[in-house]
């Protein structure tokens, strides 16, 4: 069984056991229904993933490529940056500022814009660097976008 399926199956069992224990200890309907619903939802996801692998060899499915749910996603990793944290914090401050005070919203908007700009710069620099690492495609060579220097 693929590890992705096993994670959802174990989660379904965990939520089911916790839901049953919660019912026995509290007799509270809403919490029990949420836990049992979580168990059913994760069991459903595990079943859908398992049925998707029915006609395939699970070992081959994990090596197939990044297109499927069990594909190998190895490759270039993004450079570490604090920009996503800044975007999240800025967005949270903007929303809180809408509720409490305009000063909080303004400071959050400034943080959000600065962090988003930094994140975009990092992505663009990384994309440019990744483009230099790749060989030129036939289309780019034919259309004249890349100029190759001949021997001098």
XYZ file of N, CA, C and O in Angstrom:
608
model
N 0.853 -1.168 0.000
C 0.000 0.000 0.000
C 0.905 1.238 0.000
O 1.879 1.310 0.746
N 0.571 2.195 -0.836
C 1.341 3.434 -0.906
C 1.199 4.207 0.405
O 0.164 4.145 1.073
N 2.246 4.921 0.757
C 2.257 5.656 2.026
C 1.162 6.713 2.079
O 0.596 6.972 3.142
N 0.835 7.321 0.942
C -0.218 8.338 0.919
C -1.561 7.752 1.331
O -2.326 8.372 2.069
N -1.843 6.545 0.878
C -3.095 5.877 1.244
C -3.064 5.484 2.720
O -4.058 5.642 3.438
N -1.913 4.990 3.167
C -1.789 4.552 4.565
C -1.993 5.715 5.533
O -2.586 5.538 6.604
N -1.532 6.908 5.175
C -1.711 8.076 6.054
C -3.193 8.356 6.251
O -3.664 8.570 7.372
N -3.954 8.359 5.147
C -5.387 8.622 5.261
C -6.101 7.484 5.986
O -7.026 7.731 6.763
N -5.697 6.246 5.763
C -6.331 5.117 6.452
C -6.071 5.182 7.956
O -6.990 4.986 8.761
N -4.823 5.484 8.335
C -4.511 5.613 9.767
C -5.266 6.782 10.390
O -5.732 6.697 11.527
N -5.389 7.878 9.651
C -6.132 9.026 10.167
C -7.597 8.678 10.374
O -8.211 9.114 11.360
N -8.174 7.897 9.458
C -9.574 7.495 9.603
C -9.762 6.649 10.854
O -10.722 6.848 11.612
N -8.848 5.720 11.086
C -8.931 4.879 12.284
C -8.774 5.743 13.539
O -9.536 5.594 14.509
N -7.830 6.670 13.524
C -7.604 7.545 14.663
C -8.860 8.355 14.983
O -9.311 8.397 16.130
N -9.436 9.018 13.971
C -10.636 9.818 14.202
C -11.795 8.952 14.681
O -12.599 9.379 15.514
N -11.910 7.741 14.166
C -12.979 6.843 14.605
C -12.839 6.454 16.062
O -13.820 6.482 16.821
N -11.616 6.113 16.470
C -11.377 5.719 17.862
C -11.599 6.908 18.795
O -12.255 6.787 19.842
N -11.078 8.069 18.414
C -11.252 9.261 19.249
C -12.735 9.645 19.321
O -13.242 10.043 20.376
N -13.454 9.515 18.204
C -14.885 9.825 18.204
C -15.669 8.905 19.129
O -16.547 9.356 19.867
N -15.333 7.608 19.097
C -16.015 6.664 19.977
C -15.692 6.963 21.448
O -16.591 6.951 22.304
N -14.425 7.244 21.739
C -14.040 7.556 23.120
C -14.705 8.853 23.580
O -15.163 8.959 24.722
N -14.784 9.817 22.686
C -15.418 11.093 23.026
C -16.894 10.889 23.353
O -17.415 11.481 24.299
N -17.569 10.038 22.586
C -18.980 9.776 22.845
C -19.163 9.100 24.198
O -20.035 9.460 24.988
N -18.323 8.091 24.475
C -18.448 7.349 25.726
C -18.175 8.255 26.931
O -18.838 8.151 27.956
N -17.233 9.158 26.787
C -16.872 10.016 27.917
C -17.792 11.211 28.102
O -17.991 11.670 29.231
N -18.383 11.739 27.018
C -19.124 12.996 27.147
C -20.591 12.920 26.735
O -21.370 13.772 27.156
N -20.965 11.983 25.901
C -22.313 11.899 25.322
C -22.713 13.210 24.637
O -23.869 13.581 24.610
N -21.728 13.908 24.087
C -21.969 15.168 23.401
C -22.063 14.893 21.911
O -21.167 14.319 21.308
N -23.199 15.262 21.311
C -23.502 14.858 19.935
C -22.665 15.610 18.902
O -22.124 15.008 17.973
N -22.553 16.929 19.021
C -21.896 17.723 17.978
C -20.431 17.335 17.801
O -19.970 17.099 16.682
N -19.684 17.252 18.883
C -18.272 16.876 18.797
C -18.088 15.472 18.269
O -17.183 15.201 17.478
N -18.964 14.559 18.711
C -18.885 13.183 18.234
C -19.151 13.118 16.738
O -18.449 12.415 15.994
N -20.144 13.853 16.263
C -20.450 13.855 14.831
C -19.299 14.438 14.009
O -18.983 13.954 12.919
N -18.654 15.475 14.537
C -17.512 16.046 13.828
C -16.357 15.044 13.745
O -15.717 14.907 12.694
N -16.081 14.351 14.820
C -15.000 13.365 14.801
C -15.335 12.180 13.903
O -14.497 11.718 13.124
N -16.570 11.694 13.985
C -16.975 10.569 13.123
C -17.011 11.022 11.659
O -16.614 10.280 10.758
N -17.448 12.257 11.428
C -17.435 12.788 10.069
C -16.031 12.900 9.513
O -15.781 12.619 8.340
N -15.085 13.295 10.361
C -13.685 13.343 9.942
C -13.174 11.950 9.611
O -12.431 11.757 8.642
N -13.575 10.963 10.409
C -13.177 9.578 10.130
C -13.738 9.115 8.790
O -13.026 8.505 7.980
N -14.999 9.412 8.527
C -15.604 9.005 7.265
C -14.976 9.731 6.073
O -14.749 9.129 5.017
N -14.667 11.014 6.242
C -14.073 11.785 5.153
C -12.684 11.263 4.805
O -12.355 11.092 3.626
N -11.852 11.004 5.808
C -10.514 10.502 5.514
C -10.553 9.073 4.994
O -9.740 8.699 4.148
N -11.505 8.273 5.448
C -11.658 6.928 4.891
C -12.086 7.004 3.423
O -11.625 6.214 2.593
N -12.940 7.964 3.098
C -13.366 8.155 1.710
C -12.182 8.540 0.825
O -12.016 8.006 -0.278
N -11.336 9.438 1.302
C -10.159 9.840 0.523
C -9.225 8.654 0.324
O -8.712 8.426 -0.775
N -9.010 7.858 1.373
C -8.160 6.671 1.245
C -8.743 5.694 0.228
O -8.015 5.119 -0.586
N -10.056 5.521 0.241
C -10.691 4.594 -0.706
C -10.572 5.114 -2.141
O -10.294 4.332 -3.058
N -10.765 6.412 -2.328
C -10.652 6.968 -3.678
C -9.229 6.820 -4.196
O -9.014 6.437 -5.355
N -8.237 7.093 -3.353
C -6.855 6.922 -3.781
C -6.544 5.463 -4.083
O -5.856 5.149 -5.051
N -7.063 4.569 -3.274
C -6.813 3.137 -3.496
C -7.469 2.665 -4.788
O -6.877 1.904 -5.548
N -8.686 3.124 -5.049
C -9.361 2.723 -6.285
C -8.664 3.301 -7.510
O -8.683 2.702 -8.576
N -8.037 4.451 -7.351
C -7.293 5.043 -8.450
C -6.075 4.233 -8.809
O -5.596 4.271 -9.934
N -5.556 3.461 -7.866
C -4.392 2.613 -8.121
C -4.764 1.180 -8.497
O -3.888 0.372 -8.718
N -6.046 0.876 -8.586
C -6.470 -0.506 -8.771
C -5.829 -1.159 -9.990
O -5.316 -2.257 -9.921
N -5.816 -0.476 -11.127
C -5.286 -1.083 -12.343
C -3.793 -0.913 -12.506
O -3.223 -1.381 -13.471
N -3.129 -0.254 -11.570
C -1.706 0.022 -11.711
C -0.906 -0.721 -10.653
O -1.404 -1.073 -9.608
N 0.362 -0.918 -10.960
C 1.287 -1.466 -9.986
C 1.675 -0.338 -9.034
O 2.173 0.690 -9.476
N 1.419 -0.452 -7.714
C 1.718 0.648 -6.793
C 3.175 1.078 -6.838
O 3.483 2.246 -6.713
N 4.105 0.144 -7.050
C 5.516 0.518 -7.122
C 5.785 1.365 -8.356
O 6.542 2.330 -8.319
N 5.136 1.023 -9.466
C 5.315 1.804 -10.691
C 4.635 3.163 -10.574
O 5.105 4.142 -11.135
N 3.543 3.240 -9.841
C 2.821 4.502 -9.696
C 3.632 5.512 -8.910
O 3.543 6.707 -9.164
N 4.439 5.058 -7.961
C 5.240 6.002 -7.187
C 6.399 6.539 -8.005
O 6.922 7.594 -7.706
N 6.809 5.835 -9.060
C 7.916 6.271 -9.896
C 7.459 6.926 -11.191
O 8.257 7.290 -12.019
N 6.144 7.086 -11.393
C 5.612 7.525 -12.678
C 5.988 8.947 -13.042
O 6.210 9.253 -14.185
N 6.038 9.846 -12.109
C 6.324 11.241 -12.407
C 5.438 12.132 -11.562
O 4.559 11.666 -10.851
N 5.639 13.432 -11.638
C 4.902 14.332 -10.768
C 3.457 14.554 -11.173
O 2.747 15.271 -10.499
N 2.988 13.949 -12.258
C 1.628 14.197 -12.711
C 0.573 13.533 -11.850
O -0.500 14.070 -11.664
N 0.851 12.352 -11.322
C -0.138 11.624 -10.540
C -0.037 11.946 -9.065
O 0.865 12.660 -8.617
N -0.958 11.420 -8.266
C -0.935 11.710 -6.836
C 0.226 11.061 -6.108
O 0.555 11.456 -5.004
N 0.885 10.079 -6.733
C 1.985 9.384 -6.074
C 3.294 9.630 -6.803
O 4.226 8.868 -6.707
N 3.357 10.691 -7.566
C 4.526 10.962 -8.385
C 5.712 11.450 -7.574
O 5.595 11.900 -6.435
N 6.858 11.348 -8.193
C 8.091 11.821 -7.595
C 8.208 13.308 -7.873
O 8.254 13.738 -9.021
N 8.255 14.107 -6.834
C 8.308 15.547 -6.993
C 9.702 16.096 -6.743
O 9.867 17.259 -6.412
N 10.710 15.237 -6.892
C 12.057 15.724 -6.663
C 12.425 16.688 -7.782
O 11.957 16.590 -8.899
N 13.245 17.602 -7.460
C 13.653 18.615 -8.422
C 14.164 19.824 -7.674
O 14.556 19.752 -6.513
N 14.156 20.931 -8.340
C 14.666 22.169 -7.748
C 13.741 22.631 -6.616
O 12.540 22.743 -6.795
N 14.315 22.918 -5.456
C 13.558 23.434 -4.321
C 13.669 24.952 -4.303
O 14.704 25.510 -4.645
N 12.596 25.634 -3.914
C 12.680 27.090 -3.847
C 13.637 27.530 -2.743
O 13.819 26.845 -1.742
N 14.237 28.683 -2.956
C 15.149 29.238 -1.955
C 14.351 29.646 -0.715
O 13.222 30.112 -0.823
N 14.932 29.473 0.469
C 14.196 29.847 1.681
C 14.049 31.368 1.779
O 14.988 32.113 1.498
N 12.871 31.794 2.153
C 12.592 33.213 2.326
C 11.486 33.374 3.369
O 10.662 32.475 3.548
N 11.495 34.505 4.033
C 10.466 34.792 5.035
C 9.281 35.527 4.413
O 8.347 35.893 5.122
N 9.310 35.738 3.097
C 8.250 36.496 2.438
C 6.861 35.865 2.602
O 5.902 36.598 2.862
N 6.680 34.546 2.474
C 5.335 33.992 2.688
C 4.801 34.259 4.093
O 3.607 34.532 4.267
N 5.675 34.223 5.079
C 5.266 34.542 6.442
C 4.829 36.002 6.539
O 3.826 36.318 7.180
N 5.568 36.884 5.879
C 5.204 38.292 5.872
C 3.877 38.544 5.179
O 3.072 39.370 5.637
N 3.631 37.823 4.075
C 2.348 37.965 3.376
C 1.207 37.510 4.278
O 0.178 38.187 4.394
N 1.386 36.385 4.935
C 0.336 35.887 5.831
C 0.085 36.803 7.002
O -1.070 37.090 7.354
N 1.160 37.301 7.600
C 1.006 38.211 8.734
C 0.371 39.528 8.289
O -0.514 40.061 8.963
N 0.799 40.042 7.135
C 0.213 41.276 6.623
C -1.263 41.128 6.324
O -2.076 42.005 6.635
N -1.628 40.001 5.724
C -3.038 39.750 5.426
C -3.858 39.639 6.707
O -4.976 40.172 6.794
N -3.300 38.975 7.716
C -4.002 38.860 8.995
C -4.186 40.235 9.639
O -5.257 40.534 10.187
N -3.159 41.075 9.558
C -3.280 42.417 10.126
C -4.309 43.257 9.375
O -5.048 44.038 9.992
N -4.375 43.105 8.057
C -5.379 43.842 7.284
C -6.780 43.433 7.717
O -7.650 44.284 7.950
N -7.013 42.145 7.850
C -8.346 41.670 8.246
C -8.679 42.125 9.666
O -9.804 42.581 9.928
N -7.710 42.018 10.575
C -7.958 42.493 11.942
C -8.175 44.000 11.965
O -8.978 44.509 12.752
N -7.465 44.724 11.106
C -7.635 46.162 11.032
C -9.012 46.563 10.546
O -9.537 47.607 10.933
N -9.620 45.731 9.682
C -10.977 46.015 9.234
C -11.964 45.930 10.391
O -12.992 46.601 10.390
N -11.637 45.117 11.382
C -12.520 44.951 12.525
C -12.225 45.988 13.605
O -13.145 46.571 14.182
N -10.923 46.254 13.871
C -10.573 47.068 15.034
C -10.217 48.518 14.695
O -10.844 49.433 15.190
N -9.172 48.723 13.916
C -8.730 50.102 13.666
C -8.053 50.211 12.309
O -7.431 49.257 11.835
N -8.154 51.374 11.706
C -7.576 51.598 10.384
C -6.051 51.587 10.426
O -5.403 51.206 9.445
N -5.459 51.977 11.547
C -3.997 51.972 11.662
C -3.448 50.552 11.534
O -2.406 50.323 10.910
N -4.141 49.602 12.124
C -3.737 48.205 12.023
C -3.862 47.714 10.581
O -2.972 47.023 10.073
N -4.940 48.106 9.912
C -5.131 47.719 8.511
C -4.062 48.342 7.625
O -3.542 47.693 6.712
N -3.704 49.582 7.873
C -2.688 50.262 7.073
C -1.322 49.619 7.267
O -0.601 49.372 6.296
N -0.955 49.333 8.501
C 0.342 48.682 8.743
C 0.364 47.284 8.138
O 1.384 46.849 7.591
N -0.750 46.586 8.204
C -0.824 45.262 7.580
C -0.720 45.348 6.066
O -0.070 44.513 5.436
N -1.341 46.370 5.465
C -1.274 46.530 4.011
C 0.148 46.833 3.565
O 0.613 46.310 2.546
N 0.852 47.661 4.337
C 2.242 47.967 3.995
C 3.104 46.712 4.088
O 3.893 46.416 3.183
N 2.948 45.954 5.163
C 3.696 44.705 5.317
C 3.343 43.726 4.200
O 4.225 43.073 3.631
N 2.072 43.622 3.875
C 1.621 42.729 2.813
C 2.254 43.095 1.480
O 2.760 42.231 0.756
N 2.261 44.368 1.139
C 2.833 44.802 -0.142
C 4.345 44.586 -0.187
O 4.882 44.131 -1.203
N 5.049 44.912 0.898
C 6.498 44.713 0.921
C 6.871 43.234 0.819
O 7.782 42.855 0.079
N 6.170 42.401 1.569
C 6.465 40.959 1.538
C 6.101 40.357 0.191
O 6.831 39.504 -0.336
N 4.993 40.791 -0.399
C 4.607 40.268 -1.708
C 5.626 40.673 -2.761
O 5.980 39.873 -3.640
N 6.123 41.907 -2.693
C 7.145 42.352 -3.643
C 8.418 41.524 -3.492
O 9.020 41.098 -4.486
N 8.833 41.268 -2.255
C 10.034 40.466 -2.026
C 9.852 39.032 -2.516
O 10.753 38.438 -3.095
N 8.680 38.473 -2.274
C 8.397 37.113 -2.712
C 8.419 37.043 -4.236
O 8.992 36.129 -4.822
N 7.823 38.018 -4.889
C 7.816 38.059 -6.350
C 9.226 38.212 -6.903
O 9.596 37.555 -7.876
N 10.055 39.061 -6.273
C 11.447 39.197 -6.708
C 12.196 37.878 -6.587
O 12.969 37.503 -7.475
N 11.999 37.175 -5.471
C 12.682 35.897 -5.265
C 12.252 34.868 -6.298
O 13.081 34.129 -6.838
N 10.962 34.843 -6.606
C 10.453 33.884 -7.597
C 11.004 34.204 -8.976
O 11.401 33.312 -9.734
N 11.036 35.487 -9.326
C 11.542 35.875 -10.643
C 13.034 35.571 -10.773
O 13.485 35.076 -11.808
N 13.803 35.830 -9.737
C 15.234 35.527 -9.777
C 15.460 34.020 -9.881
O 16.328 33.557 -10.624
N 14.677 33.273 -9.155
C 14.799 31.819 -9.191
C 14.404 31.266 -10.558
O 15.026 30.351 -11.080
N 13.370 31.839 -11.148
C 12.933 31.415 -12.470
C 13.991 31.715 -13.520
O 14.260 30.906 -14.405
N 14.620 32.873 -13.411
C 15.684 33.228 -14.342
C 16.861 32.279 -14.191
O 17.426 31.817 -15.175
N 17.202 31.955 -12.950
C 18.303 31.027 -12.699
C 17.974 29.633 -13.209
O 18.817 28.964 -13.793
N 16.741 29.198 -13.015
C 16.334 27.867 -13.497
C 16.348 27.840 -15.023
O 16.656 26.816 -15.625
N 16.014 28.956 -15.667
C 16.029 29.014 -17.128
C 17.425 28.877 -17.681
O 17.622 28.325 -18.765
N 18.428 29.366 -16.949
C 19.813 29.218 -17.405
C 20.294 27.786 -17.279
O 21.180 27.375 -18.006
N 19.729 27.039 -16.354
C 20.153 25.655 -16.141
C 19.578 24.707 -17.174
O 20.101 23.622 -17.377
N 18.459 25.099 -17.830
C 17.800 24.219 -18.797
C 18.411 24.387 -20.175
O 18.767 25.488 -20.566
N 18.452 23.305 -20.952
C 18.870 23.476 -22.344
C 17.769 24.174 -23.127
O 16.589 24.095 -22.785
N 18.133 24.861 -24.171
C 17.167 25.600 -24.979
C 16.266 24.630 -25.715
O 16.695 23.594 -26.202
N 14.985 24.975 -25.808
C 14.045 24.127 -26.535
C 14.170 24.412 -28.023
O 14.686 25.436 -28.444
N 13.678 23.516 -28.835
C 13.716 23.680 -30.281
C 12.948 24.895 -30.731
O 13.348 25.607 -31.648
N 11.823 25.190 -30.089
C 11.006 26.339 -30.479
C 11.783 27.638 -30.271
O 11.790 28.523 -31.110
N 12.450 27.752 -29.133
C 13.182 28.977 -28.836
C 14.338 29.159 -29.815
O 14.633 30.260 -30.245
N 15.006 28.063 -30.195
C 16.091 28.161 -31.157
C 15.573 28.574 -32.521
O 16.158 29.405 -33.186
N 14.463 27.965 -32.960
C 13.914 28.263 -34.286
C 13.375 29.678 -34.369
O 13.484 30.334 -35.390
N 12.769 30.169 -33.295
C 12.148 31.483 -33.356
C 13.151 32.607 -33.144
O 12.811 33.769 -33.283
N 14.379 32.273 -32.814
C 15.419 33.289 -32.679
C 15.445 33.967 -31.331
O 16.099 34.989 -31.181
N 14.763 33.438 -30.349
C 14.788 34.062 -29.028
C 16.108 33.841 -28.317
O 16.516 34.651 -27.503
N 16.757 32.727 -28.590
C 18.050 32.469 -27.989
C 19.109 32.530 -29.070
O 18.969 31.937 -30.133
N 20.151 33.241 -28.803
C 21.234 33.359 -29.770
C 22.399 32.538 -29.284
O 22.947 32.787 -28.211
N 22.748 31.541 -30.064
C 23.891 30.713 -29.704
C 25.107 31.235 -30.432
O 25.049 31.535 -31.618
N 26.196 31.340 -29.729
C 27.418 31.805 -30.347
C 28.143 30.628 -30.950
O 28.261 29.578 -30.349
N 28.641 30.816 -32.114
C 29.410 29.769 -32.776
C 30.859 29.839 -32.337
O 31.255 30.709 -31.556
N 31.671 28.906 -32.845
C 33.097 28.919 -32.459
C 33.767 30.167 -33.005
O 33.514 30.608 -34.113
N 34.627 30.754 -32.202
C 35.285 31.980 -32.656
C 36.744 31.771 -32.912
O 37.365 30.880 -32.544
